[in-house]
Amino acid sequence: MAETVSMEQLVSLAKRRGFVFQASEIYGGISGIYDWGPYGVEFKNNLKTAWWQEMVYQHTDVVGVDSAIIQNPRVWEASGHVEKFTDPMVDCRKCKNRYRADKLADLDTADLAELSAALKDTKCPNCGGALTEPRPFNMMLKTYLGAVEDTATVTYLRPETCQGIYTNYQNVRDTTRQKLPFGIAQIGKAFRNEITPQDFLFRQREFEQMEMQYFVHPDEADKTFARWKQARMDWHQKYLRKANLRFREHGAGERAHYARAAWDIEYQFSFGFKEVEGVHNRGDWDLSRHTQYSGQDLSYFDETTKAKYIPWVIETSVGVDRLALAVLSDAYTEEEVKGEKRVVLKFHPDIAPVKVAVLPLSKNDKLTPLARAVWQQLAGRYNSEYDETQSIGRRYRRQDEIGTPLCVTVDFESLDDQAVTIRHRDTMAQERVKVAELDRAISDQLKSF
Ligand code: GAP
């Protein structure tokens, strides 16, 4: 069951079935960086589509953007990331291993004095050597633009996607004539030089975020925060079991430099309840700082009340890869069927990489043309697969392992009655339907999960 699925089982399934591979694997990999395989990319795209549908299409006051990964370096001075985007680290004086001080101390704080006290008697977990004092480590990945590698050309790969939203706030308002309150959503890559990337997709150095920034009058901030916090929890409950989700509020010492209030939506991974999404009240931090650093006035003038103010920002921020890991953990199920182990990914059909697989009972000259015709009938509407190799039982197991909700089996009777069997992934129940009625039956069955 999901509660007991180990990271090893997930990593092994993800690789075996073409969801996730270690990046540069043929060169021994690269720490904290992963590639997505054929089923993985479908699964991840489905998660992103589900989020976009919810955040942008369901909310008529939210529009999307797709901003650049590399921005003017002043953006990161204004945002506070050059100065403050740090994790506390300690080094082992003997073996030189590096650790996140807060993780080693098991304390949710970035306060160096507090961490120093907590780690006073702690030795290196690797070799038992003495540790340095905790000190801040900036997590932004630097790069150089232009031909000369000097400080004049230094810039950064974005550590969060939302700064490209703030820098476009005025452009979006001008072009869409949005009035406050309104939101801007974005999905895209983010990069962090994590001291200790770990737990597979959980803490990576290159990952994707789905972020929404909602601009409000300061007086509306608390109410709006509460509304988005609940809306995001409700969304997660469509794809993750309620019992595996909870809220956690950040303590003052733990909050990021921009946050006035911060709550995590946590999922119960095999290594405990951990953050999947952050909901933050960023106050006027971002637009004030960008006003100050760019010299462009980003305040808002309300035509009705004639009030002028810097909007406050309520942010929802979820990592695609971390969410994918949560959904994989939640969907992973082992069952015993007729004395054999069956591994099933019980995905919600919306996010399953393949929706339906067409399987002739056996590889046979008579069955193949009909089965291929059935596949053609479905292929344009659903991401579907055709498979005729190996025994039918093994093909069902393969589809179970990638979470395909429905399998359509074409057998010898089909040649006479022009009917096929639909097999339900979770119940394994089978229903006989006419080929002519297949589209309707599949669409109905997909709704039954
Ligand atoms: N703009 C706000 C922000 O970036 P965050 O709490 O640092 O806030 C938001 O990150 C989300 O991004 C997290 O909840 C997590 O899902 C994801 N995330 C952050 N760091 C990550 C990492 N190293 N690997 C994978 N996902 C990460």
Short mmCIF file of N, CA and C in Angstrom, two decimals, residues 37-97:
data_model
loop_
_atom_site.label_atom_id
_atom_site.label_comp_id
_atom_site.label_asym_id
_atom_site.label_seq_id
_atom_site.Cartn_x
_atom_site.Cartn_y
_atom_site.Cartn_z
N GLY A 37 11.13 9.97 -18.85
CA GLY A 37 11.00 9.05 -19.98
C GLY A 37 9.62 9.16 -20.62
N PRO A 38 9.33 8.26 -21.58
CA PRO A 38 8.08 8.36 -22.35
C PRO A 38 6.81 8.39 -21.49
N TYR A 39 6.69 7.53 -20.49
CA TYR A 39 5.48 7.59 -19.66
C TYR A 39 5.55 8.75 -18.68
N GLY A 40 6.77 9.04 -18.22
CA GLY A 40 6.95 10.14 -17.26
C GLY A 40 6.53 11.47 -17.85
N VAL A 41 6.90 11.71 -19.11
CA VAL A 41 6.60 13.01 -19.69
C VAL A 41 5.09 13.17 -19.87
N GLU A 42 4.40 12.07 -20.19
CA GLU A 42 2.93 12.14 -20.32
C GLU A 42 2.30 12.42 -18.96
N PHE A 43 2.78 11.71 -17.95
CA PHE A 43 2.27 11.85 -16.58
C PHE A 43 2.49 13.29 -16.09
N LYS A 44 3.70 13.79 -16.29
CA LYS A 44 4.04 15.14 -15.84
C LYS A 44 3.23 16.18 -16.61
N ASN A 45 3.11 16.00 -17.93
CA ASN A 45 2.29 16.94 -18.71
C ASN A 45 0.84 16.94 -18.23
N ASN A 46 0.35 15.76 -17.87
CA ASN A 46 -1.04 15.69 -17.38
C ASN A 46 -1.21 16.44 -16.06
N LEU A 47 -0.20 16.33 -15.19
CA LEU A 47 -0.26 17.08 -13.92
C LEU A 47 -0.28 18.58 -14.19
N LYS A 48 0.56 19.00 -15.15
CA LYS A 48 0.64 20.42 -15.46
C LYS A 48 -0.67 20.91 -16.08
N THR A 49 -1.24 20.08 -16.96
CA THR A 49 -2.52 20.46 -17.58
C THR A 49 -3.61 20.56 -16.53
N ALA A 50 -3.63 19.60 -15.59
CA ALA A 50 -4.66 19.62 -14.54
C ALA A 50 -4.53 20.90 -13.71
N TRP A 51 -3.29 21.27 -13.41
CA TRP A 51 -3.06 22.49 -12.61
C TRP A 51 -3.49 23.73 -13.39
N TRP A 52 -3.10 23.78 -14.66
CA TRP A 52 -3.41 24.96 -15.50
C TRP A 52 -4.93 25.10 -15.65
N GLN A 53 -5.58 23.96 -15.86
CA GLN A 53 -7.05 24.00 -16.01
C GLN A 53 -7.70 24.55 -14.76
N GLU A 54 -7.19 24.09 -13.62
CA GLU A 54 -7.75 24.54 -12.34
C GLU A 54 -7.46 26.03 -12.12
N MET A 55 -6.19 26.40 -12.27
CA MET A 55 -5.79 27.75 -11.83
C MET A 55 -6.15 28.83 -12.85
N VAL A 56 -6.01 28.51 -14.15
CA VAL A 56 -6.22 29.55 -15.15
C VAL A 56 -7.63 29.48 -15.76
N TYR A 57 -8.06 28.27 -16.13
CA TYR A 57 -9.36 28.19 -16.81
C TYR A 57 -10.53 28.26 -15.82
N GLN A 58 -10.36 27.65 -14.64
CA GLN A 58 -11.45 27.70 -13.65
C GLN A 58 -11.56 29.07 -12.98
N HIS A 59 -10.45 29.79 -12.95
CA HIS A 59 -10.47 31.12 -12.31
C HIS A 59 -10.37 32.18 -13.39
N THR A 60 -11.46 32.84 -13.66
CA THR A 60 -11.49 33.78 -14.78
C THR A 60 -10.65 35.04 -14.49
N ASP A 61 -10.24 35.21 -13.22
CA ASP A 61 -9.42 36.37 -12.90
C ASP A 61 -7.93 35.99 -12.82
N VAL A 62 -7.55 34.85 -13.40
CA VAL A 62 -6.14 34.45 -13.43
C VAL A 62 -5.73 34.24 -14.89
N VAL A 63 -4.59 34.86 -15.27
CA VAL A 63 -4.07 34.66 -16.63
C VAL A 63 -2.67 34.08 -16.53
N GLY A 64 -2.16 33.56 -17.64
CA GLY A 64 -0.86 32.90 -17.61
C GLY A 64 0.24 33.71 -18.26
N VAL A 65 1.49 33.38 -17.91
CA VAL A 65 2.66 33.90 -18.63
C VAL A 65 3.69 32.76 -18.72
N ASP A 66 4.71 32.99 -19.54
CA ASP A 66 5.83 32.06 -19.62
C ASP A 66 7.09 32.91 -19.74
N SER A 67 7.70 33.21 -18.60
CA SER A 67 8.83 34.15 -18.61
C SER A 67 10.15 33.39 -18.72
N ALA A 68 11.22 34.16 -18.98
CA ALA A 68 12.54 33.56 -19.23
C ALA A 68 13.18 33.03 -17.94
N ILE A 69 14.01 32.01 -18.11
CA ILE A 69 14.75 31.46 -16.97
C ILE A 69 15.83 32.44 -16.52
N ILE A 70 16.46 33.08 -17.50
CA ILE A 70 17.53 34.03 -17.17
C ILE A 70 16.96 35.44 -17.27
N GLN A 71 17.09 36.18 -16.19
CA GLN A 71 16.59 37.56 -16.15
C GLN A 71 17.78 38.49 -15.90
N ASN A 72 17.53 39.78 -16.01
CA ASN A 72 18.55 40.76 -15.63
C ASN A 72 18.97 40.46 -14.17
N PRO A 73 20.28 40.40 -13.89
CA PRO A 73 20.70 40.04 -12.51
C PRO A 73 20.15 40.98 -11.44
N ARG A 74 19.78 42.18 -11.82
CA ARG A 74 19.19 43.12 -10.83
C ARG A 74 17.90 42.56 -10.24
N VAL A 75 17.21 41.71 -11.03
CA VAL A 75 15.97 41.09 -10.53
C VAL A 75 16.26 40.36 -9.23
N TRP A 76 17.40 39.67 -9.19
CA TRP A 76 17.71 38.82 -8.02
C TRP A 76 18.28 39.62 -6.86
N GLU A 77 18.76 40.84 -7.17
CA GLU A 77 19.12 41.75 -6.06
C GLU A 77 17.84 42.29 -5.45
N ALA A 78 16.92 42.72 -6.34
CA ALA A 78 15.66 43.28 -5.85
C ALA A 78 14.86 42.23 -5.07
N SER A 79 14.84 41.02 -5.55
CA SER A 79 14.01 39.98 -4.93
C SER A 79 14.57 39.55 -3.57
N GLY A 80 15.83 39.90 -3.32
CA GLY A 80 16.46 39.52 -2.06
C GLY A 80 17.22 38.20 -2.15
N HIS A 81 17.21 37.58 -3.32
CA HIS A 81 17.85 36.27 -3.42
C HIS A 81 19.38 36.33 -3.35
N VAL A 82 19.98 37.41 -3.89
CA VAL A 82 21.45 37.50 -3.85
C VAL A 82 21.90 37.54 -2.38
N GLU A 83 21.15 38.29 -1.60
CA GLU A 83 21.56 38.48 -0.20
C GLU A 83 21.05 37.37 0.72
N LYS A 84 19.81 36.89 0.43
CA LYS A 84 19.15 36.09 1.48
C LYS A 84 18.76 34.67 1.11
N PHE A 85 18.95 34.29 -0.14
CA PHE A 85 18.47 32.95 -0.52
C PHE A 85 19.53 31.91 -0.15
N THR A 86 19.59 31.65 1.14
CA THR A 86 20.66 30.78 1.63
C THR A 86 20.08 29.65 2.47
N ASP A 87 20.82 28.58 2.52
CA ASP A 87 20.54 27.52 3.48
C ASP A 87 21.72 27.47 4.44
N PRO A 88 21.48 27.16 5.72
CA PRO A 88 22.61 27.06 6.64
C PRO A 88 23.36 25.74 6.39
N MET A 89 24.67 25.82 6.27
CA MET A 89 25.41 24.57 6.04
C MET A 89 26.54 24.42 7.04
N VAL A 90 26.93 23.16 7.22
CA VAL A 90 28.15 22.88 7.99
C VAL A 90 28.99 21.92 7.18
N ASP A 91 30.31 22.04 7.33
CA ASP A 91 31.23 21.11 6.65
C ASP A 91 31.90 20.23 7.70
N CYS A 92 32.26 19.01 7.27
CA CYS A 92 33.07 18.18 8.16
C CYS A 92 34.52 18.59 7.96
N ARG A 93 35.21 18.87 9.06
CA ARG A 93 36.60 19.31 8.95
C ARG A 93 37.51 18.18 8.46
N LYS A 94 37.05 16.93 8.66
CA LYS A 94 37.91 15.80 8.31
C LYS A 94 37.63 15.29 6.89
N CYS A 95 36.39 14.81 6.64
CA CYS A 95 36.12 14.20 5.32
C CYS A 95 35.57 15.20 4.31
N LYS A 96 35.31 16.42 4.76
CA LYS A 96 34.86 17.53 3.89
C LYS A 96 33.43 17.36 3.38
N ASN A 97 32.71 16.38 3.89
CA ASN A 97 31.28 16.28 3.52
C ASN A 97 30.55 17.53 3.98
#
